[in-house]
PDB file of C-alpha atoms in Angstrom:
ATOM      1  CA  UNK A 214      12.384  16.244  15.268  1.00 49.00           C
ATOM      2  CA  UNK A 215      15.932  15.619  17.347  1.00 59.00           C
ATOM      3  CA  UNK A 216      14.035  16.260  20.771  1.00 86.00           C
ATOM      4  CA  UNK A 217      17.418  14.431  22.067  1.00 93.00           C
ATOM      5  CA  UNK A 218      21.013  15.541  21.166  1.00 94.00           C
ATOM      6  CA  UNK A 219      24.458  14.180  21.918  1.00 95.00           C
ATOM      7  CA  UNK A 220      27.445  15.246  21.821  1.00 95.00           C
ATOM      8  CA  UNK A 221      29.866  13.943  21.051  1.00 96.00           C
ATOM      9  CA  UNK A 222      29.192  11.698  18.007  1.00 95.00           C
ATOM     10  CA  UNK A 223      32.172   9.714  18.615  1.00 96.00           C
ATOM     11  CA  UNK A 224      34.887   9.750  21.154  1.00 97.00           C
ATOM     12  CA  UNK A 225      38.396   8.283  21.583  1.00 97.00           C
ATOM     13  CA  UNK A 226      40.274   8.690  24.972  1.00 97.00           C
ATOM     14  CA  UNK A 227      42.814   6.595  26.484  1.00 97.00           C
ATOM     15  CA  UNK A 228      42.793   3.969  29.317  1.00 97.00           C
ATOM     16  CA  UNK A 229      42.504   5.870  32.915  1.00 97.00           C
ATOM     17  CA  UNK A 230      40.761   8.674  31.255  1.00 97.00           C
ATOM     18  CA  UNK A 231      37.798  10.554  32.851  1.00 98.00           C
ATOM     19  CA  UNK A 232      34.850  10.778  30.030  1.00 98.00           C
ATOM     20  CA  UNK A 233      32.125  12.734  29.667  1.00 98.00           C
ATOM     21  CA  UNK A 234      29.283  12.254  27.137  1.00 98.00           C
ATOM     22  CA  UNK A 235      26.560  15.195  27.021  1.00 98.00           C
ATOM     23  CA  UNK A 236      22.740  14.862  26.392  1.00 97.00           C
ATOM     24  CA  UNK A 237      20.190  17.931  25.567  1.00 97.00           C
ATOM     25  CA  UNK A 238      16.554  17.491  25.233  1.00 95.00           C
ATOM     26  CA  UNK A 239      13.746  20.008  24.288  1.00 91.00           C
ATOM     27  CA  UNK A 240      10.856  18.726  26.019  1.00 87.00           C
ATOM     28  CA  UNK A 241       9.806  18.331  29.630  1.00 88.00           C
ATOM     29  CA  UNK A 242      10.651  15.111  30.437  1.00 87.00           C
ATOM     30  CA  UNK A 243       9.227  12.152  33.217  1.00 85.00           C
ATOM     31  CA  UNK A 244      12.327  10.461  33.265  1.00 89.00           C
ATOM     32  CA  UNK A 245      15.760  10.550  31.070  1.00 92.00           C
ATOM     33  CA  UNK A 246      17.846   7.220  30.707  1.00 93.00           C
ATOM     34  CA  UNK A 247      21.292   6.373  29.438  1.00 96.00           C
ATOM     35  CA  UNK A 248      21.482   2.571  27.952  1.00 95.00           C
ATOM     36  CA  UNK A 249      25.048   1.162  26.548  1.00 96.00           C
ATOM     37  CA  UNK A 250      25.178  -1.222  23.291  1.00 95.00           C
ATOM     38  CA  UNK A 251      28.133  -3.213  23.413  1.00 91.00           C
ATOM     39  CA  UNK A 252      29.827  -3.739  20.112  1.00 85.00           C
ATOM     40  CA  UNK A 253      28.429  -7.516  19.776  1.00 82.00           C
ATOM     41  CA  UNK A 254      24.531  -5.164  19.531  1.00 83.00           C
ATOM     42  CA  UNK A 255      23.090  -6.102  23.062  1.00 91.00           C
ATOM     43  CA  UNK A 256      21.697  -3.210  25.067  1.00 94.00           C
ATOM     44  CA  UNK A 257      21.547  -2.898  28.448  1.00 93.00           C
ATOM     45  CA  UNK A 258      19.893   0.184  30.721  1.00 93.00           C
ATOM     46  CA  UNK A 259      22.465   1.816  32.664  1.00 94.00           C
ATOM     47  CA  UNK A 260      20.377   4.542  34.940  1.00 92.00           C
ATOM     48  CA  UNK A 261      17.173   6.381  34.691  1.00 91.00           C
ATOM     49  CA  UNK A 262      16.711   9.358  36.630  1.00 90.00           C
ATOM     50  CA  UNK A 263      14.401  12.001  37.185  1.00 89.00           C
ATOM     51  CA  UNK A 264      16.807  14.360  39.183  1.00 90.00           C
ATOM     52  CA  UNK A 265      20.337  14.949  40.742  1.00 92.00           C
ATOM     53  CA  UNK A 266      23.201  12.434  40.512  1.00 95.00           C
ATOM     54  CA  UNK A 267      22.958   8.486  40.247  1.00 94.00           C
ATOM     55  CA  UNK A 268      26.470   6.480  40.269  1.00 95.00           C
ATOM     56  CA  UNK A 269      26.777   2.520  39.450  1.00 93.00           C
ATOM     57  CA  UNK A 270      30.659   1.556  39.752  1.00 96.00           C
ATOM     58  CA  UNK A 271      32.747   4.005  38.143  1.00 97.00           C
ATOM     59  CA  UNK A 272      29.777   5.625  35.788  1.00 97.00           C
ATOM     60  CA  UNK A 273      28.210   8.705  36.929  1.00 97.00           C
ATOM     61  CA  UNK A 274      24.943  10.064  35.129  1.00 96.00           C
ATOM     62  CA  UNK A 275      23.737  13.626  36.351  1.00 97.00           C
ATOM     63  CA  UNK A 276      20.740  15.455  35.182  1.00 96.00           C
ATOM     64  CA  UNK A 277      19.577  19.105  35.239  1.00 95.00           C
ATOM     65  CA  UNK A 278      16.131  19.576  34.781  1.00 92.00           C
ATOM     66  CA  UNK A 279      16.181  23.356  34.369  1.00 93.00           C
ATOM     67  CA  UNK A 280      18.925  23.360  31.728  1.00 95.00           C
ATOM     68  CA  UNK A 281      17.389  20.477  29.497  1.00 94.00           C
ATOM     69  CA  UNK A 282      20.896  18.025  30.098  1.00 96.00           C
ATOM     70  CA  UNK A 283      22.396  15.808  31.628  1.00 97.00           C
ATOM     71  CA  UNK A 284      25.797  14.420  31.536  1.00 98.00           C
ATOM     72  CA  UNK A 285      27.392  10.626  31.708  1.00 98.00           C
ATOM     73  CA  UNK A 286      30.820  10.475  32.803  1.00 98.00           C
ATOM     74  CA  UNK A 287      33.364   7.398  33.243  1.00 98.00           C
ATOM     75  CA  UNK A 288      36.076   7.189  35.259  1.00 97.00           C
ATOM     76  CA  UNK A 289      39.011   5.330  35.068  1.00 97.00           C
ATOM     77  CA  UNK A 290      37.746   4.594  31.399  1.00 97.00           C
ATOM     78  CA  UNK A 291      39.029   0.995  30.358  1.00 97.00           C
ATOM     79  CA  UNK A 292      38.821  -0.556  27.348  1.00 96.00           C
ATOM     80  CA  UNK A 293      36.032  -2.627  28.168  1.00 95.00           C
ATOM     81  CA  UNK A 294      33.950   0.921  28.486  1.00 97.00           C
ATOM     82  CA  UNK A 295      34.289   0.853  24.676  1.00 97.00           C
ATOM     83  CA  UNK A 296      30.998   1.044  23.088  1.00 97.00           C
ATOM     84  CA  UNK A 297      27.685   3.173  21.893  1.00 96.00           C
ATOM     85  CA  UNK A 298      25.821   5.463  24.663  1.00 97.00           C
ATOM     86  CA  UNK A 299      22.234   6.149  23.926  1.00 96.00           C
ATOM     87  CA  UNK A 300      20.480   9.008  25.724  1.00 96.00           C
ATOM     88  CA  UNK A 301      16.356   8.652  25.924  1.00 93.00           C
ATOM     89  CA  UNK A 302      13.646   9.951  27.575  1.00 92.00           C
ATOM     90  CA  UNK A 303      10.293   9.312  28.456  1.00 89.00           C
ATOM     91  CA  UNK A 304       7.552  12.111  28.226  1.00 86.00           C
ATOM     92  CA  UNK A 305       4.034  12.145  28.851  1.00 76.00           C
ATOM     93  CA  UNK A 306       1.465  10.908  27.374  1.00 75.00           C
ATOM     94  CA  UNK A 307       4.079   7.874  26.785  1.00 80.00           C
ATOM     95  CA  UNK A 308       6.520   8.947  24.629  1.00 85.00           C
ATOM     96  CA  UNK A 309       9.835   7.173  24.158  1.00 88.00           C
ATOM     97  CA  UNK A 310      12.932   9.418  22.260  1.00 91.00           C
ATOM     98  CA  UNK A 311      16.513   8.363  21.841  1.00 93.00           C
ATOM     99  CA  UNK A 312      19.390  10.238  20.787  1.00 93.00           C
ATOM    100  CA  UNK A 313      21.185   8.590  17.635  1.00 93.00           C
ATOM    101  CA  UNK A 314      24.702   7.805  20.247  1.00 94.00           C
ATOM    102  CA  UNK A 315      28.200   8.507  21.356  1.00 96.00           C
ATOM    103  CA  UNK A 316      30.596   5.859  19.875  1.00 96.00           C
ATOM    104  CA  UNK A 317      33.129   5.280  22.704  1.00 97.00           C
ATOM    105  CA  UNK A 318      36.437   3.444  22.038  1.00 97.00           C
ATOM    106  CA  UNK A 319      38.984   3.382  25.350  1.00 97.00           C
ATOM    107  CA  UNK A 320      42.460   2.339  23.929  1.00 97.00           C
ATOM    108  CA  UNK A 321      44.756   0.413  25.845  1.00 96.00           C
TER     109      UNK A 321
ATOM    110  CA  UNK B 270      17.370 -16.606  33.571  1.00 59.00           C
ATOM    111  CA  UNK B 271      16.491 -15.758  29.998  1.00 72.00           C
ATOM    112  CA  UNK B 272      15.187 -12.560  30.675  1.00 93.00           C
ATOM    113  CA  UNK B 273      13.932 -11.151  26.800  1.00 96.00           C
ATOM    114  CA  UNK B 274      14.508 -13.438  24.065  1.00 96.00           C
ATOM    115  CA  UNK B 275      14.260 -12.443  20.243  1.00 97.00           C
ATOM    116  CA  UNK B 276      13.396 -14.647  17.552  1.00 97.00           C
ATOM    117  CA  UNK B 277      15.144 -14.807  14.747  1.00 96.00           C
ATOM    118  CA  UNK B 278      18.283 -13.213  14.902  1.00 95.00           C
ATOM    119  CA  UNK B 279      18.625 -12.579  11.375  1.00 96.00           C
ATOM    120  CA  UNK B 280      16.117 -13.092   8.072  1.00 96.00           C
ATOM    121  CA  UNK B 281      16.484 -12.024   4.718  1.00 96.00           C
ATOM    122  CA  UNK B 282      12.654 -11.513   2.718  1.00 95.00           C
ATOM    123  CA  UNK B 283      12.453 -10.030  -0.610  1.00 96.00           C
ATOM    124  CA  UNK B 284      10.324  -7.452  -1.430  1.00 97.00           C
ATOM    125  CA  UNK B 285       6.179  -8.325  -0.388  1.00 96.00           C
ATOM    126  CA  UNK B 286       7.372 -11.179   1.792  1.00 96.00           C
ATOM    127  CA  UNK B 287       5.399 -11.232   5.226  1.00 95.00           C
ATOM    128  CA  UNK B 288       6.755 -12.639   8.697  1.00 94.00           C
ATOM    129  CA  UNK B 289       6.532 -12.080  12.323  1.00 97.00           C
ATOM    130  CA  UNK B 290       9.517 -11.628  14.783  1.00 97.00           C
ATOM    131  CA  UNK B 291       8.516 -12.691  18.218  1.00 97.00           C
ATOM    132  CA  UNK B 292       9.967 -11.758  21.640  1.00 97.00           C
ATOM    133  CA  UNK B 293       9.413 -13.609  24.869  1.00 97.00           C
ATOM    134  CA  UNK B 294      10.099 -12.567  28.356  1.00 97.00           C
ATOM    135  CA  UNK B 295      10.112 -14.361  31.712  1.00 95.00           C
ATOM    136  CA  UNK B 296      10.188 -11.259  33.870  1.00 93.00           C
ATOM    137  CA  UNK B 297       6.015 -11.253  34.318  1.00 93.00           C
ATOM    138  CA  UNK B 298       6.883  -7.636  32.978  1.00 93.00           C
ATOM    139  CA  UNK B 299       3.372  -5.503  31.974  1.00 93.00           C
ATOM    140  CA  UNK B 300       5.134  -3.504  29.563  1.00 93.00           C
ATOM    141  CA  UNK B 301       6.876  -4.652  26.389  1.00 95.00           C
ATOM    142  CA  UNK B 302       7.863  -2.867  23.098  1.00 95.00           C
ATOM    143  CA  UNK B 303       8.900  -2.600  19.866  1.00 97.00           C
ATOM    144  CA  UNK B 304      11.882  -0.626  18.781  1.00 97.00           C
ATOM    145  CA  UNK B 305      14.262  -0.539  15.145  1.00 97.00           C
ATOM    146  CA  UNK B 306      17.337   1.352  14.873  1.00 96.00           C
ATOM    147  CA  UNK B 307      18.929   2.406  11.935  1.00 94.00           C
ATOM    148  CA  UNK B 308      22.522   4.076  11.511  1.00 87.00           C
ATOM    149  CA  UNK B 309      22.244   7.961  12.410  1.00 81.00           C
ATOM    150  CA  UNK B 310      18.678   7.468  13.837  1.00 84.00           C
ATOM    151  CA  UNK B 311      18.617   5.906  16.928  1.00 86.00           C
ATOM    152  CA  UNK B 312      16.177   3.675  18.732  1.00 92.00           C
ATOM    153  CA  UNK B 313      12.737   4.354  17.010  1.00 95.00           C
ATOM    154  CA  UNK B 314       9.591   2.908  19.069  1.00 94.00           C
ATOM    155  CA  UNK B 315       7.632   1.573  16.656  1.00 96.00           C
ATOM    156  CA  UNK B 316       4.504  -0.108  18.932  1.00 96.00           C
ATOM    157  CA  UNK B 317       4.430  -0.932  22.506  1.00 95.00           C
ATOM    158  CA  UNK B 318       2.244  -3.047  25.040  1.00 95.00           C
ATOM    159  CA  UNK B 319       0.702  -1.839  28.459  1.00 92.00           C
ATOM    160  CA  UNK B 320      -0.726  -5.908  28.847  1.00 92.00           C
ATOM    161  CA  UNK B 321      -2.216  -8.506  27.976  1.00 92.00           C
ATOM    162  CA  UNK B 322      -4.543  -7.915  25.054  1.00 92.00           C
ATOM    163  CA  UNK B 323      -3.545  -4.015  24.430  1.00 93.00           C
ATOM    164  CA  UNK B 324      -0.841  -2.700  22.061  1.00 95.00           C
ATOM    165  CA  UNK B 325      -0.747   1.224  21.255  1.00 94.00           C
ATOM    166  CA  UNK B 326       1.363   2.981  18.381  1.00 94.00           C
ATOM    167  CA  UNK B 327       4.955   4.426  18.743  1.00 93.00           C
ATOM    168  CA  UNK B 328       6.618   6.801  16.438  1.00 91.00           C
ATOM    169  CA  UNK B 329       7.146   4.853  13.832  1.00 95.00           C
ATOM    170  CA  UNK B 330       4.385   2.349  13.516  1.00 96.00           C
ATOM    171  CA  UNK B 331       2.981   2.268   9.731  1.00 96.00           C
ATOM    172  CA  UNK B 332       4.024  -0.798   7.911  1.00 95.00           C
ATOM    173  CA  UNK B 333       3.826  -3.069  11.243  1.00 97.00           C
ATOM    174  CA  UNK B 334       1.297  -5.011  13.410  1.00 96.00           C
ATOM    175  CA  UNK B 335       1.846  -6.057  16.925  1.00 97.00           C
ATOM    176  CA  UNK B 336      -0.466  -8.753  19.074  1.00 97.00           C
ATOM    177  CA  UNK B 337       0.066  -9.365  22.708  1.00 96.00           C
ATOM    178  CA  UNK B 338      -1.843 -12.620  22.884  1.00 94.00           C
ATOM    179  CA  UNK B 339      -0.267 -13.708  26.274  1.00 95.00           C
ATOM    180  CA  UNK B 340       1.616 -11.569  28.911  1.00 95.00           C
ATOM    181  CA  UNK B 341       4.849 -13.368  27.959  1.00 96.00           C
ATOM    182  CA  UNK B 342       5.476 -12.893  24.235  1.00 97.00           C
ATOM    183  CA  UNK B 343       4.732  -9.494  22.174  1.00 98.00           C
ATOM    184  CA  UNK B 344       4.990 -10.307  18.172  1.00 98.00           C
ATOM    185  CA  UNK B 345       5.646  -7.972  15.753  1.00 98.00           C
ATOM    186  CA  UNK B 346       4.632  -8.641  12.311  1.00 97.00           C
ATOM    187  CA  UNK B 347       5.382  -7.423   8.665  1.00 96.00           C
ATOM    188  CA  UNK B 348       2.445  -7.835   6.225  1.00 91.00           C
ATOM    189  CA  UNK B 349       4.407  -6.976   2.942  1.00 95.00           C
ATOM    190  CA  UNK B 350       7.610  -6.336   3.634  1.00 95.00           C
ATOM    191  CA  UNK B 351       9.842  -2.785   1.912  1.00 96.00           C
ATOM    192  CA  UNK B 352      13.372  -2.273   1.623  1.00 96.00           C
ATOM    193  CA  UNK B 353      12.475   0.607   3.598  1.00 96.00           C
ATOM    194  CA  UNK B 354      11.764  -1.879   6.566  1.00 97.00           C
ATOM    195  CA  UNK B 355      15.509  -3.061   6.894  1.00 97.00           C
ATOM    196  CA  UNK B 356      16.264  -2.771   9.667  1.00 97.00           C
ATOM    197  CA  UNK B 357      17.827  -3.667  13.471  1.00 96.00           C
ATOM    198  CA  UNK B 358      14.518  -4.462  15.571  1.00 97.00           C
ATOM    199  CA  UNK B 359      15.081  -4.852  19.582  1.00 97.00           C
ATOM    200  CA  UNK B 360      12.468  -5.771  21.656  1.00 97.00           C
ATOM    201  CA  UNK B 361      12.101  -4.504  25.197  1.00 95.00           C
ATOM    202  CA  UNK B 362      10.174  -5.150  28.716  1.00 95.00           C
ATOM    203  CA  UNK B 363       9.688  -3.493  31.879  1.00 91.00           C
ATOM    204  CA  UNK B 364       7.211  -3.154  34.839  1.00 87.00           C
ATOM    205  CA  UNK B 365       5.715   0.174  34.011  1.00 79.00           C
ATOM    206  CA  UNK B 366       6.049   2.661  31.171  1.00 78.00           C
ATOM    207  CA  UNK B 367       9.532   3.635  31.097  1.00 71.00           C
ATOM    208  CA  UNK B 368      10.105   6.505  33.978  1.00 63.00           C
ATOM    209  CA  UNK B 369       5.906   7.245  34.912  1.00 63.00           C
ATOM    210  CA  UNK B 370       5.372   6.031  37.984  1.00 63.00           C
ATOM    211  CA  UNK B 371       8.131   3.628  38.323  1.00 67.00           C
ATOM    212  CA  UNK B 372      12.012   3.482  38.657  1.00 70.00           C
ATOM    213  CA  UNK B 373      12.497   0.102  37.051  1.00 77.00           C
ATOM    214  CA  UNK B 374      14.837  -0.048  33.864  1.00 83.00           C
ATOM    215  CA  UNK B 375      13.755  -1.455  30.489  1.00 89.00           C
ATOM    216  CA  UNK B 376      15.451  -5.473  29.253  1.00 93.00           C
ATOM    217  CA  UNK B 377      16.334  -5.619  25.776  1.00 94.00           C
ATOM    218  CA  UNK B 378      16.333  -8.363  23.904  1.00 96.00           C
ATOM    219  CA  UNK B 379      19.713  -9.000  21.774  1.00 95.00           C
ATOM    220  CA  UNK B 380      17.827  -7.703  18.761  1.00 96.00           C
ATOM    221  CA  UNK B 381      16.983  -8.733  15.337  1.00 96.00           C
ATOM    222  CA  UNK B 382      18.882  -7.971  11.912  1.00 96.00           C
ATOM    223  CA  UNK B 383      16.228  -7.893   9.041  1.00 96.00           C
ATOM    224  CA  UNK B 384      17.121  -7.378   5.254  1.00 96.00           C
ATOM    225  CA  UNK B 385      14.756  -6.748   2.964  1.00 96.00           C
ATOM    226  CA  UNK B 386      15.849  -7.653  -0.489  1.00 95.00           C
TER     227      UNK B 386
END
């Protein structure tokens, strides 16, 4: 099916490094979301947006409805930033799709 | 403030065994769901709860039964378990179905590792 697509599968950059992690969908969407699983398995939500820009700290999702993507980036990437991205969406009727990740490791 | 707690954390079955994994949240959240992930495949919804007393399918939901008894807990069951169902299972809640008609994020529970022998 792959209605979501990341890129890239995994990612190594060094500490201070600006990141970006990409996300393509093929379906209209009600709302896309970017969630982080930390390497100990716990998942947390990091934004969900319908539109434009949202920013939390140094983490930066954008969206572009027309083009089907939207971006995460991380600045001043730290090793604690080290971890798996998941890009989802929601669709109607309630539909929930996840991409299969971005493996992040920041090295010191 | 627990927020969404998963129960058990890991279980082995063999092959035919039956259980139920239960999640509990303390959010008074409407919503609550099911999800497994599996290496290269992502999150997978398998069923999912708009309240009290009403479940719905996900993608994925042959093999599994939910019940949403009471607004709190959401329990997802195996009747006869397959290797096939190995497995990391998360539970989730949130106010309102993820992105319609609400901007509130999704809790996940620390998830479950299941084997199935």
């Amino acid at each position: 099916k792959n209605e979501v697509e990341q890129s890239p599968q995994n990612l190594t950059a060094q500490e201070g490094e600006f990141i970006t992690i990409n996300c393509s969908y093929s379906v209209g969407i009600s709302a896309l979301h970017w969630l982080q699983q930390h390497p100990g398995g716990g998942i947390v939500s990091l934004f969900m947006l319908s539109s434009g820009k949202k920013k939390h700290g140094r983490l930066i999702a954008t969206i572009n409805i027309q083009e089907k993507h939207s971006s995460l980036h991380i600045t001043a990437s730290h090793p604690r930033d080290s971890a798996v991205y998941i890009c989802g969406l929601t669709a109607d009727p309630r539909q929930l799709t996840f991409g299969s990740g971005t493996q992040l490791t920041v090295l010191p | 403030n627990a927020g969404v707690t998963q129960t058990p954390k890991f279980r082995v079955l063999k092959t035919g065994q039956s259980m139920t994994l239960l999640c509990a949240q303390d959010m008074n959240h409407e919503y609550m769901y099911w999800y497994r992930q599996d290496p290269g495949m992502g999150l997978r919804l398998i069923h999912y709860s708009v309240g009290e007393g009403t479940t719905a399918k996900g993608e994925v939901p042959d093999g599994y039964n939910v019940s949403r008894l009471k607004k709190q807990n959401f329990l997802l069951g195996l009747e006869s378990a397959a290797p096939s169902q190995t497995s990391v299972y998360f539970c989730a809640s949130s106010y309102s179905f993820q992105g319609l008609f609400s901007n509130q994020p999704q809790h996940f529970g620390d998830g479950t590792r299941l084997s199935i022998l």
